[in-house]
Amino acid sequence: MEFANREYFFLLLLIIPYILWYLMFRKKNEPTIRMADTFAFQYASRSWKVMLMPLQLFLRIAAFTLLVVALARPQTHDNLQNESIEGIDIMLAMDVSTSMLAEDLRDDSHNIQNRIEAAKNVAAEFIAGRPNDNIGLTIFAGEAFTQCPMTIDHASLLSLLQNVRTDIAARGLIEDGTAIGMGLANAVSRLKDSKATSRVVILLTDGSNNRGDLSPMTSAEIANSLGIRVYTIGVGSNGTARYPLSVGGGVQYVNIPVEIDTKTLTDIARTTNGKFYRAKNADELRQIYKEIDKLEKSKIEVQRYSRRYEDYQRYALGALLVLMLEILLRITIFRRIP
């Protein structure tokens, strides 16, 4: 346990003069009765109330001490430590172009999902099943950027994954389209300095490259030169897919063709010693991630960062309860008759 405001402990020095005042001067302010001789009372037993009178002093000191401890802001935390664990370094590269809104992926219950939600759900399951891996997330449409750098803090990664939306392209925040080469290059740049023996990119898209300054194969060659393996996934049904269009404040569905460049995705995987997968429904997508989950593992060094938690509440509550007990005793058992 640590204290954020240790200087408040100097207030405990006030206890010393209070005890001295209590022992030396307080009794002088109490009412007394003058008697000629106390011989008759020298063998009289002291009542239990008299014997417990110092309890009030101890309760006040205890309440004051607990209050000072609360003011000092006690904090608990997990220790920062380096660990050598079995794992690999993985970057997920996910297509977030507007075409990912197409609703053509059925799950086990025959419910239809759009591509982006199905991809996010299965990726979240994949991340949860690999607690010891450094995993990051790149998203791309007509442009690419890192949504989350590689981290062992999967809670933060999952939160950022759930915040992924296709409307960043629909609202014009980034250029729409499918820049597979740029998405792959961004993911590779995050892995190039990794010291892990096994480094992997899992690239998911539903289209063909039509944007970006780098071709997919150029990015694949760069990944291969760095020893980074790329698994590619083409997601979407065969033929046509139902796509929602906003019309007059409502939604109208139209059928759009499914155009996945399977050749390029296959070439990327072959060039980097990876594998190409085709997912026509949510269950197939889930099975693909399960197969990739069987990747080999290698030892990596990770740092687990400590988190601080404020722990003053119980001390403040303790001070309040002790003070209330002292007040209750003072107005009941130890009540003075005026």
C-alpha atoms as one frame of an Amber mdcrd trajectory, in Angstrom:
protein
   0.000   0.000   0.000   1.174   3.512  -0.814  -0.012   6.979   0.214  -0.374
   9.797  -2.322  -0.422  12.600   0.316   1.953  11.412   3.020   2.397  14.918
   4.433  -0.976  14.588   6.164   0.576  12.113   8.606   2.177  15.080  10.379
  -1.309  15.817  11.724  -0.928  12.766  13.960   1.502  14.819  16.065  -1.532
  16.722  17.351  -2.496  13.612  19.302   0.375  14.182  21.769  -0.735  17.619
  23.078  -4.343  16.383  23.177  -3.373  13.449  25.432  -1.354  15.784  27.676
  -4.299  18.188  27.925  -6.634  15.315  28.725  -4.409  13.971  31.505  -3.304
  17.258  33.066  -5.957  19.917  32.571  -9.258  18.383  31.556 -10.146  17.130
  35.038  -9.767  20.673  36.411 -12.774  21.718  34.320 -14.986  18.928  35.666
 -17.419  19.581  38.567 -16.107  18.450  41.998 -17.426  18.104  45.551 -15.315
  19.220  48.494 -15.256  16.693  51.347 -13.637  16.919  54.762 -12.345  13.345
  54.667 -12.328  10.615  51.993 -11.428   7.834  54.424 -14.859   6.245  54.082
 -14.420   5.899  50.290 -10.925   4.489  50.127 -12.133   0.875  49.945 -15.126
   1.540  47.718 -15.016  -0.268  44.389 -14.956   1.737  41.171 -17.995   1.372
  38.976 -17.662  -0.042  35.459 -18.623   3.337  34.027 -15.669   4.983  35.746
 -13.346   2.230  34.533 -14.538   2.680  30.948 -14.235   6.464  30.931 -10.829
   6.382  29.099 -12.597   4.544  26.261 -13.864   7.918  25.014 -10.294   9.139
  24.664  -9.252   6.053  22.713 -12.250   6.325  20.382 -11.532   9.991  19.603
  -7.881   9.227  18.891  -8.867   6.265  16.717 -11.370   8.359  14.730  -8.800
  11.124  14.224  -6.142   8.603  13.129  -8.439   6.939  10.600  -9.419  10.366
   9.230  -5.751  11.315   8.756  -5.078   8.003   6.985  -8.015   8.701   4.641
  -6.676  12.212   3.911  -3.288  10.694   3.066  -5.027   8.843   0.178  -4.004
   5.215   0.619  -3.670   3.410  -2.704  -3.293  -0.220  -3.631  -1.855  -1.338
  -6.935  -0.582  -4.275  -8.922   3.166  -4.485  -9.226   4.925  -3.718 -12.487
   6.768  -6.816 -13.607   8.492  -8.322 -16.609   7.335 -11.773 -17.591   8.567
 -14.291 -20.120   5.502 -15.955 -21.594   4.532 -18.147 -24.515   2.959 -16.060
 -27.265   3.234 -14.392 -30.640   2.884 -10.833 -31.880  -0.278 -10.315 -33.936
  -1.715  -7.354 -35.837  -5.321  -7.493 -36.978  -5.909  -5.489 -40.169  -9.662
  -4.946 -40.635 -11.480  -3.429 -43.587 -13.963  -0.728 -42.452 -15.098   0.543
 -45.842 -18.820   1.182 -46.297 -19.223  -2.120 -48.178 -18.683  -3.870 -44.819
 -22.246  -2.793 -43.975 -23.589  -5.403 -46.396 -25.838  -7.840 -44.541 -25.026
 -11.283 -45.892 -23.439 -13.296 -43.040 -25.692 -15.782 -41.290 -24.791 -17.163
 -37.874 -25.686 -20.536 -36.333 -29.188 -19.253 -35.499 -29.715 -18.158 -39.127
 -29.732 -14.522 -38.066 -28.220 -12.184 -40.641 -25.381  -9.888 -39.552 -23.544
  -7.232 -41.471 -19.924  -7.969 -42.211 -18.357  -5.470 -39.823 -20.293  -6.660
 -36.760 -19.610 -10.320 -37.548 -15.905  -9.543 -38.019 -15.744  -7.620 -34.742
 -17.511 -10.331 -32.757 -15.294 -13.136 -34.034 -12.135 -11.048 -33.609 -13.159
 -10.329 -30.011 -13.495 -14.070 -29.348 -10.071 -14.617 -30.898  -8.474 -11.940
 -28.715 -10.116 -13.294 -25.561  -8.730 -16.745 -26.331  -5.112 -15.535 -26.522
  -4.475 -13.708 -23.221  -0.677 -13.964 -23.466  -0.228 -12.484 -26.933   0.668
  -8.957 -27.931  -2.181  -8.001 -30.261  -2.887  -4.743 -32.090  -5.480  -3.437
 -34.533  -5.176  -1.591 -37.842  -8.283  -0.409 -39.684  -8.433   0.706 -43.279
 -10.805   1.951 -45.955  -9.377   4.337 -48.585  -6.741   5.149 -45.934  -5.237
   3.163 -43.068  -4.337   3.963 -39.485  -3.621   2.158 -36.221  -6.664   1.858
 -34.001  -4.639   0.188 -31.227  -0.898  -0.563 -31.111   0.182  -4.014 -29.980
  -0.611  -4.518 -26.323  -1.111  -7.166 -23.684  -3.896  -5.027 -22.203  -6.671
  -6.802 -24.039  -9.418  -4.988 -22.150  -8.364  -1.730 -23.809  -7.938  -3.460
 -27.156 -11.442  -4.953 -26.994 -12.892  -1.568 -26.086 -11.222   0.053 -29.105
 -12.338  -2.837 -31.306 -15.974  -2.356 -30.285 -15.684   1.344 -31.147 -14.775
   0.535 -34.745 -17.442   1.880 -37.117 -17.773   2.046 -40.880 -19.303   5.524
 -40.649 -15.847   7.113 -40.493 -15.757   6.585 -44.254 -19.477   7.209 -44.774
 -19.200  10.582 -43.013 -16.127  11.551 -44.981 -13.705  11.451 -42.035 -11.445
   9.292 -44.171 -11.611   8.444 -47.848 -13.858   5.508 -48.663 -12.574   2.590
 -50.691 -10.369  -0.445 -50.041  -6.655   0.227 -49.609  -5.487  -3.309 -48.884
  -1.851  -2.439 -49.562  -1.925   0.499 -47.140  -3.720  -1.511 -44.457  -1.169
  -4.304 -44.698   1.752  -1.852 -44.705   0.441  -0.145 -41.573   0.158  -3.482
 -39.752   3.636  -4.540 -40.923   5.138  -1.275 -39.659   3.859  -2.130 -36.176
   5.531  -5.543 -36.285   8.873  -4.709 -37.886  10.611  -3.884 -34.582   9.130
  -6.816 -32.693  11.657  -9.288 -31.273   9.182 -12.164 -31.238  10.140 -15.180
 -33.310   6.626 -15.409 -34.753   4.967 -12.279 -36.142   1.603 -12.469 -37.852
  -0.868 -10.201 -39.666  -4.488 -11.304 -40.020  -5.961  -9.216 -42.825  -9.742
  -9.219 -43.375 -11.460  -7.539 -46.309 -14.570  -7.859 -48.460 -13.299  -6.251
 -51.650 -10.367  -5.568 -53.925  -7.651  -2.971 -53.716  -8.743   0.308 -55.326
  -7.045   3.004 -53.224  -3.673   3.783 -51.649  -0.110   4.504 -52.709   1.156
   0.967 -52.100   0.020  -2.087 -53.992  -0.927  -5.158 -51.932   1.909  -7.198
 -53.396   4.496  -4.525 -52.573   3.348  -4.611 -48.961   3.428  -8.416 -49.079
   7.038  -8.376 -50.301   7.978  -6.023 -47.454   6.270  -8.333 -44.942   8.093
 -11.340 -46.386  11.471  -9.588 -46.189  10.843  -8.955 -42.497   9.748 -12.519
 -41.831   6.138 -11.530 -41.118   3.493 -14.070 -42.060   0.139 -12.825 -43.409
  -3.156 -14.681 -43.178  -5.796 -13.191 -45.477  -9.562 -13.554 -45.129 -12.104
 -12.695 -47.802 -15.463 -12.194 -46.132 -18.845 -12.058 -47.878 -21.349 -14.357
 -49.563 -21.188 -15.416 -53.199 -23.084 -13.534 -55.872 -24.845 -10.488 -54.444
 -25.371  -9.085 -50.958 -28.085  -6.991 -49.351 -26.837  -3.455 -48.709 -28.669
  -0.700 -46.744 -29.074   2.693 -48.384 -30.334   5.808 -46.596 -33.208   7.225
 -48.609 -35.346  10.138 -47.407 -34.622   9.546 -43.743 -35.345   5.813 -44.072
 -33.415   2.716 -45.137 -33.851   0.947 -48.433 -32.048  -2.289 -49.282 -30.432
  -2.970 -52.630 -28.422  -5.917 -53.904 -24.780  -5.248 -54.669 -22.286  -7.641
 -56.265 -19.707  -9.365 -54.067 -16.293  -8.562 -55.576 -13.500 -10.106 -53.523
 -10.079 -10.198 -55.158  -9.312 -13.758 -54.081  -6.288 -13.966 -56.383  -4.525
 -11.019 -54.751  -5.378 -12.239 -51.267  -4.069 -15.712 -52.171  -0.856 -14.229
 -53.592  -0.308 -12.145 -50.444  -0.685 -15.231 -48.256   1.549 -17.382 -50.493
   4.265 -14.717 -50.667   4.468 -14.474 -46.867   4.080 -18.224 -46.154   0.600
 -17.626 -44.797  -2.784 -18.880 -45.954  -5.883 -17.488 -47.661  -9.348 -18.186
 -46.255 -12.793 -17.559 -47.653 -15.677 -16.882 -45.223 -19.193 -16.926 -46.669
 -20.982 -16.896 -43.293 -20.317 -16.088 -39.642 -19.681 -19.716 -38.697 -17.000
 -20.116 -41.384 -15.379 -16.904 -40.202 -15.325 -18.253 -36.650 -13.770 -21.527
 -37.811 -11.074 -19.623 -39.702 -10.033 -17.746 -36.579  -9.993 -21.035 -34.646
  -7.636 -22.511 -37.213  -5.364 -19.466 -37.042  -5.519 -19.796 -33.262  -3.436
 -22.966 -33.615  -0.398 -20.947 -34.656   2.943 -21.856 -33.103   4.029 -19.947
 -30.026   7.344 -18.372 -29.114   8.695 -16.801 -25.947   8.266 -13.040 -25.648
   8.946 -10.529 -22.894   5.983  -8.466 -21.757   5.505  -5.835 -19.088   2.418
  -5.923 -16.914   1.691  -2.364 -15.794   0.351  -1.692 -12.354  -3.007  -0.026
 -11.791  -3.624   2.164  -8.779  -6.845   1.976  -6.837  -7.990   4.555  -4.285
  -8.498   2.835  -0.923  -9.470   5.743   1.357 -13.162   4.855   1.511 -12.897
   2.193   4.204 -10.761   4.436   6.438 -13.158   7.357   6.068 -16.086   5.054
   6.845 -14.217   3.639   9.844 -13.546   7.137  11.184 -17.226   8.034  10.844
 -18.397   4.876  12.616 -15.911   5.278  15.484 -16.875   8.943  15.919 -20.576
   8.079  15.942 -19.895   5.385  18.561 -18.050   7.885  20.755 -20.912  10.416
  20.483 -23.475   7.705  21.253 -21.590   6.622  24.380 -21.170  10.242  25.488
 -24.909  11.002  25.345 -26.008   7.683  26.863 -23.721   5.672  29.148 -21.274
   8.482  29.917 -23.826  11.269  29.946 -23.027  13.970  32.526 -25.736  15.356
  34.741 -25.597  19.182  34.748
